[in-house]
PDB file of C-alpha atoms in Angstrom:
ATOM      1  CA  GLN A1477      -0.501  -0.167   0.401  1.00 57.00           C
ATOM      2  CA  LYS A1478       1.162   3.170  -0.574  1.00 67.00           C
ATOM      3  CA  GLU A1479       2.365   5.740   1.870  1.00 86.00           C
ATOM      4  CA  VAL A1480       1.712   8.818   4.223  1.00 92.00           C
ATOM      5  CA  GLU A1481       4.355   9.381   6.847  1.00 94.00           C
ATOM      6  CA  GLN A1482       4.035  11.915   9.188  1.00 94.00           C
ATOM      7  CA  ASN A1483       5.806  12.756  13.082  1.00 88.00           C
ATOM      8  CA  SER A1484       4.363  10.275  15.547  1.00 84.00           C
ATOM      9  CA  GLY A1485       5.588  12.970  17.722  1.00 84.00           C
ATOM     10  CA  PRO A1486       5.028  14.335  20.609  1.00 92.00           C
ATOM     11  CA  LEU A1487       5.123  17.799  19.148  1.00 95.00           C
ATOM     12  CA  SER A1488       5.123  20.095  22.066  1.00 96.00           C
ATOM     13  CA  VAL A1489       4.689  23.672  22.127  1.00 96.00           C
ATOM     14  CA  PRO A1490       3.455  26.329  24.457  1.00 97.00           C
ATOM     15  CA  GLU A1491       0.124  28.777  24.399  1.00 97.00           C
ATOM     16  CA  GLY A1492       1.164  31.348  21.188  1.00 97.00           C
ATOM     17  CA  ALA A1493       3.007  29.559  19.499  1.00 97.00           C
ATOM     18  CA  ILE A1494       2.286  28.746  15.724  1.00 97.00           C
ATOM     19  CA  ALA A1495       2.685  24.801  15.781  1.00 97.00           C
ATOM     20  CA  SER A1496       3.864  23.171  12.186  1.00 97.00           C
ATOM     21  CA  LEU A1497       2.986  19.708  11.207  1.00 97.00           C
ATOM     22  CA  ASN A1498       4.310  17.877   8.313  1.00 96.00           C
ATOM     23  CA  CYS A1499       3.378  15.130   5.925  1.00 96.00           C
ATOM     24  CA  THR A1500       5.201  13.133   3.242  1.00 96.00           C
ATOM     25  CA  TYR A1501       3.381  11.044   0.819  1.00 94.00           C
ATOM     26  CA  SER A1502       5.131   8.217  -1.542  1.00 91.00           C
ATOM     27  CA  ASP A1503       1.129   8.022  -4.861  1.00 87.00           C
ATOM     28  CA  ARG A1504       2.301  10.415  -7.195  1.00 87.00           C
ATOM     29  CA  GLY A1505      -1.498  10.039  -8.237  1.00 83.00           C
ATOM     30  CA  SER A1506      -2.536  11.115  -4.869  1.00 86.00           C
ATOM     31  CA  GLN A1507      -5.103  13.478  -5.159  1.00 84.00           C
ATOM     32  CA  SER A1508      -7.251  15.011  -1.847  1.00 90.00           C
ATOM     33  CA  PHE A1509      -4.734  16.883   1.181  1.00 94.00           C
ATOM     34  CA  PHE A1510      -7.204  15.593   4.393  1.00 94.00           C
ATOM     35  CA  TRP A1511      -5.427  16.875   7.819  1.00 96.00           C
ATOM     36  CA  TYR A1512      -7.842  15.369  10.712  1.00 96.00           C
ATOM     37  CA  ARG A1513      -8.124  15.975  14.729  1.00 97.00           C
ATOM     38  CA  GLN A1514      -8.535  12.800  16.866  1.00 96.00           C
ATOM     39  CA  TYR A1515      -8.796  13.574  20.007  1.00 96.00           C
ATOM     40  CA  SER A1516      -8.248  11.545  22.864  1.00 93.00           C
ATOM     41  CA  GLY A1517     -10.992   8.478  22.425  1.00 92.00           C
ATOM     42  CA  LYS A1518     -12.910  10.090  20.406  1.00 94.00           C
ATOM     43  CA  SER A1519     -13.320  10.118  16.394  1.00 94.00           C
ATOM     44  CA  PRO A1520     -11.407  11.512  13.636  1.00 94.00           C
ATOM     45  CA  GLU A1521     -12.722  15.581  12.643  1.00 93.00           C
ATOM     46  CA  LEU A1522     -12.251  17.151   9.048  1.00 93.00           C
ATOM     47  CA  ILE A1523      -9.253  20.005   9.952  1.00 94.00           C
ATOM     48  CA  MET A1524      -8.940  21.325   6.498  1.00 93.00           C
ATOM     49  CA  SER A1525      -8.605  20.025   3.052  1.00 93.00           C
ATOM     50  CA  ILE A1526      -5.848  21.246  -0.359  1.00 94.00           C
ATOM     51  CA  TYR A1527      -6.073  20.255  -3.311  1.00 92.00           C
ATOM     52  CA  SER A1528      -3.636  21.594  -5.261  1.00 93.00           C
ATOM     53  CA  ASN A1529      -0.311  23.388  -4.467  1.00 95.00           C
ATOM     54  CA  GLY A1530      -0.152  26.011  -2.352  1.00 95.00           C
ATOM     55  CA  ASP A1531      -1.433  27.573   0.871  1.00 96.00           C
ATOM     56  CA  LYS A1532      -5.227  27.416   2.169  1.00 96.00           C
ATOM     57  CA  GLU A1533      -6.228  28.919   4.947  1.00 96.00           C
ATOM     58  CA  ASP A1534      -9.333  28.604   7.059  1.00 95.00           C
ATOM     59  CA  GLY A1535      -8.924  31.127  10.542  1.00 96.00           C
ATOM     60  CA  ARG A1536      -5.438  30.141  12.813  1.00 97.00           C
ATOM     61  CA  PHE A1537      -5.039  27.144  10.560  1.00 97.00           C
ATOM     62  CA  THR A1538      -3.475  27.505   6.925  1.00 97.00           C
ATOM     63  CA  ALA A1539      -2.826  23.984   4.710  1.00 97.00           C
ATOM     64  CA  GLN A1540      -0.144  23.613   2.333  1.00 97.00           C
ATOM     65  CA  LEU A1541       0.381  21.482  -1.033  1.00 96.00           C
ATOM     66  CA  ASN A1542       3.412  20.782  -2.645  1.00 96.00           C
ATOM     67  CA  LYS A1543       2.882  17.692  -5.333  1.00 94.00           C
ATOM     68  CA  ALA A1544       6.118  18.816  -7.023  1.00 94.00           C
ATOM     69  CA  SER A1545       7.649  17.552  -3.662  1.00 94.00           C
ATOM     70  CA  GLN A1546       4.606  15.193  -2.193  1.00 95.00           C
ATOM     71  CA  TYR A1547       4.283  17.273   0.830  1.00 95.00           C
ATOM     72  CA  VAL A1548       2.017  18.928   2.972  1.00 97.00           C
ATOM     73  CA  SER A1549       2.068  20.300   5.786  1.00 97.00           C
ATOM     74  CA  LEU A1550      -0.668  21.629   8.767  1.00 97.00           C
ATOM     75  CA  LEU A1551       0.306  25.002  10.186  1.00 97.00           C
ATOM     76  CA  ILE A1552      -1.543  26.071  13.800  1.00 97.00           C
ATOM     77  CA  ARG A1553      -0.905  29.562  14.627  1.00 97.00           C
ATOM     78  CA  ASP A1554      -1.723  31.221  17.954  1.00 97.00           C
ATOM     79  CA  SER A1555      -1.883  27.550  19.458  1.00 97.00           C
ATOM     80  CA  GLN A1556      -4.183  26.667  22.280  1.00 97.00           C
ATOM     81  CA  PRO A1557      -4.037  24.163  24.852  1.00 96.00           C
ATOM     82  CA  SER A1558      -7.520  23.174  23.355  1.00 96.00           C
ATOM     83  CA  ASP A1559      -5.475  21.791  19.777  1.00 97.00           C
ATOM     84  CA  SER A1560      -2.849  19.857  21.657  1.00 97.00           C
ATOM     85  CA  ALA A1561      -4.768  16.063  20.250  1.00 97.00           C
ATOM     86  CA  THR A1562      -3.650  13.167  17.446  1.00 96.00           C
ATOM     87  CA  TYR A1563      -3.179  15.266  13.889  1.00 97.00           C
ATOM     88  CA  LEU A1564      -3.838  12.735  10.910  1.00 96.00           C
ATOM     89  CA  CYS A1565      -2.317  13.380   7.399  1.00 96.00           C
ATOM     90  CA  ALA A1566      -5.299  11.981   4.800  1.00 94.00           C
ATOM     91  CA  VAL A1567      -4.457  11.490   1.033  1.00 91.00           C
ATOM     92  CA  LEU A1568      -6.891   9.714  -1.233  1.00 85.00           C
ATOM     93  CA  THR A1569      -6.717   8.709  -4.656  1.00 71.00           C
ATOM     94  CA  SER A1570      -8.442   7.782  -7.149  1.00 65.00           C
ATOM     95  CA  ASN A1571      -7.063   3.955  -7.464  1.00 64.00           C
ATOM     96  CA  SER A1572      -8.517   3.269  -3.995  1.00 61.00           C
ATOM     97  CA  GLY A1573     -12.176   3.483  -4.129  1.00 64.00           C
ATOM     98  CA  TYR A1574     -11.384   6.813  -2.860  1.00 71.00           C
ATOM     99  CA  ALA A1575     -10.775   5.733   0.513  1.00 78.00           C
ATOM    100  CA  LEU A1576      -8.535   7.443   2.774  1.00 85.00           C
ATOM    101  CA  ASN A1577      -5.133   6.437   3.123  1.00 89.00           C
ATOM    102  CA  PHE A1578      -4.046   7.626   6.680  1.00 92.00           C
ATOM    103  CA  GLY A1579       0.000   8.403   8.077  1.00 94.00           C
ATOM    104  CA  LYS A1580       0.172   6.852  11.552  1.00 93.00           C
ATOM    105  CA  GLY A1581      -0.603  11.002  12.972  1.00 94.00           C
ATOM    106  CA  THR A1582       1.629  13.364  14.832  1.00 95.00           C
ATOM    107  CA  SER A1583       0.768  14.091  18.212  1.00 95.00           C
ATOM    108  CA  LEU A1584       0.555  17.974  19.749  1.00 96.00           C
ATOM    109  CA  LEU A1585       0.474  19.212  22.956  1.00 97.00           C
ATOM    110  CA  VAL A1586       0.002  23.219  23.626  1.00 97.00           C
ATOM    111  CA  THR A1587       1.309  23.669  26.751  1.00 95.00           C
ATOM    112  CA  PRO A1588       0.011  26.913  28.580  1.00 92.00           C
TER     113      PRO A1588
ATOM    114  CA  ASP B1008     -29.120  15.351  15.337  1.00 61.00           C
ATOM    115  CA  THR B1009     -26.772  12.397  15.233  1.00 69.00           C
ATOM    116  CA  ALA B1010     -24.576  12.539  11.277  1.00 92.00           C
ATOM    117  CA  VAL B1011     -23.203   8.753  11.097  1.00 96.00           C
ATOM    118  CA  SER B1012     -24.434   6.647  14.276  1.00 96.00           C
ATOM    119  CA  GLN B1013     -22.607   3.323  15.285  1.00 97.00           C
ATOM    120  CA  THR B1014     -24.285   0.488  18.082  1.00 96.00           C
ATOM    121  CA  PRO B1015     -23.307  -0.254  20.131  1.00 97.00           C
ATOM    122  CA  LYS B1016     -20.095   1.767  21.336  1.00 96.00           C
ATOM    123  CA  TYR B1017     -18.198  -0.576  23.187  1.00 97.00           C
ATOM    124  CA  LEU B1018     -18.264  -4.143  23.516  1.00 97.00           C
ATOM    125  CA  VAL B1019     -16.349  -7.521  24.872  1.00 97.00           C
ATOM    126  CA  THR B1020     -16.300 -10.704  23.948  1.00 97.00           C
ATOM    127  CA  GLN B1021     -14.929 -14.105  24.696  1.00 97.00           C
ATOM    128  CA  MET B1022     -12.758 -15.661  21.113  1.00 97.00           C
ATOM    129  CA  GLY B1023     -13.974 -16.743  18.622  1.00 97.00           C
ATOM    130  CA  ASN B1024     -18.648 -15.416  19.341  1.00 97.00           C
ATOM    131  CA  ASP B1025     -19.531 -13.829  16.409  1.00 97.00           C
ATOM    132  CA  LYS B1026     -20.920 -10.090  16.934  1.00 97.00           C
ATOM    133  CA  SER B1027     -22.312  -7.471  14.632  1.00 97.00           C
ATOM    134  CA  ILE B1028     -22.164  -3.077  14.727  1.00 97.00           C
ATOM    135  CA  LYS B1029     -24.336  -1.251  13.332  1.00 97.00           C
ATOM    136  CA  CYS B1030     -23.549   2.077  11.662  1.00 97.00           C
ATOM    137  CA  GLU B1031     -27.133   4.683  10.795  1.00 97.00           C
ATOM    138  CA  GLN B1032     -26.229   7.849   8.256  1.00 96.00           C
ATOM    139  CA  ASN B1033     -28.990  10.311   7.991  1.00 95.00           C
ATOM    140  CA  LEU B1034     -26.818  13.096   5.787  1.00 93.00           C
ATOM    141  CA  GLY B1035     -28.697  11.389   3.115  1.00 92.00           C
ATOM    142  CA  HIS B1036     -25.031   9.645   1.012  1.00 92.00           C
ATOM    143  CA  ASP B1037     -24.724   7.569  -1.204  1.00 89.00           C
ATOM    144  CA  THR B1038     -21.398   6.091   0.042  1.00 90.00           C
ATOM    145  CA  MET B1039     -20.273   4.728   3.890  1.00 92.00           C
ATOM    146  CA  TYR B1040     -17.326   3.165   5.267  1.00 92.00           C
ATOM    147  CA  TRP B1041     -15.572   1.004   7.095  1.00 94.00           C
ATOM    148  CA  TYR B1042     -12.600   2.103   9.254  1.00 94.00           C
ATOM    149  CA  LYS B1043     -10.292   0.247  11.685  1.00 95.00           C
ATOM    150  CA  GLN B1044      -7.952   1.976  14.261  1.00 95.00           C
ATOM    151  CA  ASP B1045      -5.852  -0.098  16.191  1.00 91.00           C
ATOM    152  CA  SER B1046      -3.791   0.081  19.021  1.00 86.00           C
ATOM    153  CA  LYS B1047      -1.561   1.980  17.828  1.00 83.00           C
ATOM    154  CA  LYS B1048      -3.367   4.903  16.794  1.00 83.00           C
ATOM    155  CA  PHE B1049      -3.124   3.335  12.667  1.00 88.00           C
ATOM    156  CA  LEU B1050      -6.442   3.853  11.122  1.00 91.00           C
ATOM    157  CA  LYS B1051      -6.920   1.640   7.996  1.00 91.00           C
ATOM    158  CA  ILE B1052      -9.622   0.943   4.924  1.00 90.00           C
ATOM    159  CA  MET B1053     -11.810  -1.896   5.230  1.00 91.00           C
ATOM    160  CA  PHE B1054     -14.143  -1.415   2.646  1.00 88.00           C
ATOM    161  CA  SER B1055     -16.728   0.884   1.645  1.00 88.00           C
ATOM    162  CA  TYR B1056     -19.773   0.631  -0.632  1.00 87.00           C
ATOM    163  CA  ASN B1057     -21.874   2.758  -2.982  1.00 84.00           C
ATOM    164  CA  ASN B1058     -25.971   2.699  -3.024  1.00 82.00           C
ATOM    165  CA  LYS B1059     -25.473  -0.143  -1.313  1.00 80.00           C
ATOM    166  CA  GLU B1060     -22.841  -1.994  -3.738  1.00 83.00           C
ATOM    167  CA  LEU B1061     -19.309  -3.097  -2.012  1.00 83.00           C
ATOM    168  CA  ILE B1062     -16.890  -1.171  -3.666  1.00 80.00           C
ATOM    169  CA  ILE B1063     -14.008  -1.661  -1.881  1.00 76.00           C
ATOM    170  CA  ASN B1064     -12.196  -4.415   0.007  1.00 75.00           C
ATOM    171  CA  GLU B1065      -9.407  -4.518   1.259  1.00 76.00           C
ATOM    172  CA  THR B1066      -7.268  -7.261   2.857  1.00 78.00           C
ATOM    173  CA  VAL B1067      -9.402  -8.061   5.342  1.00 86.00           C
ATOM    174  CA  PRO B1068     -10.085 -12.085   6.674  1.00 89.00           C
ATOM    175  CA  ASN B1069     -13.454 -13.752   5.683  1.00 90.00           C
ATOM    176  CA  ARG B1070     -14.812 -13.867   8.979  1.00 94.00           C
ATOM    177  CA  PHE B1071     -15.611  -9.816   8.053  1.00 94.00           C
ATOM    178  CA  SER B1072     -18.953 -10.538   6.651  1.00 92.00           C
ATOM    179  CA  PRO B1073     -20.170  -6.763   5.781  1.00 92.00           C
ATOM    180  CA  LYS B1074     -24.362  -5.691   4.782  1.00 92.00           C
ATOM    181  CA  SER B1075     -25.847  -2.174   3.648  1.00 92.00           C
ATOM    182  CA  PRO B1076     -30.034  -3.043   3.632  1.00 91.00           C
ATOM    183  CA  ASP B1077     -30.013   0.023   2.138  1.00 91.00           C
ATOM    184  CA  LYS B1078     -27.612   3.161   1.317  1.00 89.00           C
ATOM    185  CA  ALA B1079     -28.294   5.100   4.554  1.00 94.00           C
ATOM    186  CA  HIS B1080     -26.879   1.582   6.217  1.00 95.00           C
ATOM    187  CA  LEU B1081     -23.533  -0.425   6.496  1.00 95.00           C
ATOM    188  CA  ASN B1082     -23.079  -3.178   9.026  1.00 95.00           C
ATOM    189  CA  LEU B1083     -20.455  -5.006  10.253  1.00 96.00           C
ATOM    190  CA  HIS B1084     -19.945  -8.915  11.558  1.00 96.00           C
ATOM    191  CA  ILE B1085     -17.326 -10.417  12.832  1.00 96.00           C
ATOM    192  CA  ASN B1086     -17.409 -13.952  12.964  1.00 96.00           C
ATOM    193  CA  SER B1087     -15.206 -15.939  15.354  1.00 97.00           C
ATOM    194  CA  LEU B1088     -13.374 -13.059  16.768  1.00 97.00           C
ATOM    195  CA  GLU B1089      -9.859 -13.524  17.979  1.00 96.00           C
ATOM    196  CA  LEU B1090      -8.255 -11.353  20.002  1.00 96.00           C
ATOM    197  CA  GLY B1091      -6.108  -9.907  17.108  1.00 93.00           C
ATOM    198  CA  ASP B1092      -9.431  -7.639  16.506  1.00 95.00           C
ATOM    199  CA  SER B1093      -9.893  -5.807  19.510  1.00 96.00           C
ATOM    200  CA  ALA B1094      -9.578  -1.996  17.970  1.00 96.00           C
ATOM    201  CA  VAL B1095     -11.570   0.914  17.312  1.00 97.00           C
ATOM    202  CA  TYR B1096     -14.140   0.142  14.561  1.00 97.00           C
ATOM    203  CA  PHE B1097     -14.958   3.801  13.129  1.00 97.00           C
ATOM    204  CA  CYS B1098     -18.402   3.925  10.350  1.00 96.00           C
ATOM    205  CA  ALA B1099     -18.015   7.043   8.306  1.00 94.00           C
ATOM    206  CA  SER B1100     -19.532   8.705   5.018  1.00 93.00           C
ATOM    207  CA  SER B1101     -18.861  10.786   1.688  1.00 90.00           C
ATOM    208  CA  GLN B1102     -21.920  12.129  -0.142  1.00 86.00           C
ATOM    209  CA  ALA B1103     -19.765   9.674  -3.095  1.00 73.00           C
ATOM    210  CA  PRO B1104     -16.602   8.260  -3.785  1.00 68.00           C
ATOM    211  CA  ARG B1105     -15.106  11.114  -5.286  1.00 70.00           C
ATOM    212  CA  GLY B1106     -12.380  12.893  -4.358  1.00 64.00           C
ATOM    213  CA  TRP B1107     -13.474  16.146  -2.968  1.00 72.00           C
ATOM    214  CA  GLU B1108     -16.296  14.597  -0.895  1.00 78.00           C
ATOM    215  CA  THR B1109     -15.256  15.014   3.188  1.00 85.00           C
ATOM    216  CA  GLN B1110     -15.723  12.124   5.285  1.00 89.00           C
ATOM    217  CA  TYR B1111     -17.312  12.208   8.473  1.00 92.00           C
ATOM    218  CA  PHE B1112     -16.534   9.606  10.529  1.00 95.00           C
ATOM    219  CA  GLY B1113     -18.714   7.895  12.919  1.00 96.00           C
ATOM    220  CA  PRO B1114     -17.773   7.556  17.139  1.00 96.00           C
ATOM    221  CA  GLY B1115     -16.124   4.481  17.117  1.00 96.00           C
ATOM    222  CA  THR B1116     -17.503   1.073  18.248  1.00 97.00           C
ATOM    223  CA  ARG B1117     -14.773   0.194  20.324  1.00 97.00           C
ATOM    224  CA  LEU B1118     -13.606  -4.253  20.370  1.00 97.00           C
ATOM    225  CA  LEU B1119     -12.224  -5.435  23.203  1.00 97.00           C
ATOM    226  CA  VAL B1120     -11.709  -9.529  23.048  1.00 97.00           C
ATOM    227  CA  LEU B1121     -10.691 -11.436  25.216  1.00 96.00           C
TER     228      LEU B1121
END
């Protein structure tokens, strides 16, 4: 199966700082890219999607995609303790029947 | 107003038993999925149905059998449960199996096989 790689962390940042989460993928046919947030004991919740190269901003979140480098990232500005969670990078390709291929997630801890 | 619901939330059972997990979505979506999240939190697709038809069947033991009685429901039946089946099983749905459709996840069913 095509790989989606993330650093497992934990990534620790102080409150108010920028958290930077990274993801690489191996399938050049990947079309759509998603960031899900998962709190402990809860289900994944979509926070950002991105389909074309460049940046996409939504509030404190910015997703960045570089298809040539097969790299997608998520920046969280003004990090809050409530942002502490596991962030899952997910990639979707047409030859996967449109099922999401997830990375193993990066654990983020925002310290007050 | 729960969008994707699953029952039961918790399931504790003995090895060798047969059990079912049910999923329902009230979003009017055509496509539903089963994902498994193991103890290391790795989330992996198992099955996908579009309009009651199976479109994805990943390498999953035959003991797992999905059934979709209608496009709002996707159930998962597991025969002869094994210790390694212990995991959290998430149901998800999307409008259609298209690349830009958001998948919405249910709350998960935590299965523990003793």
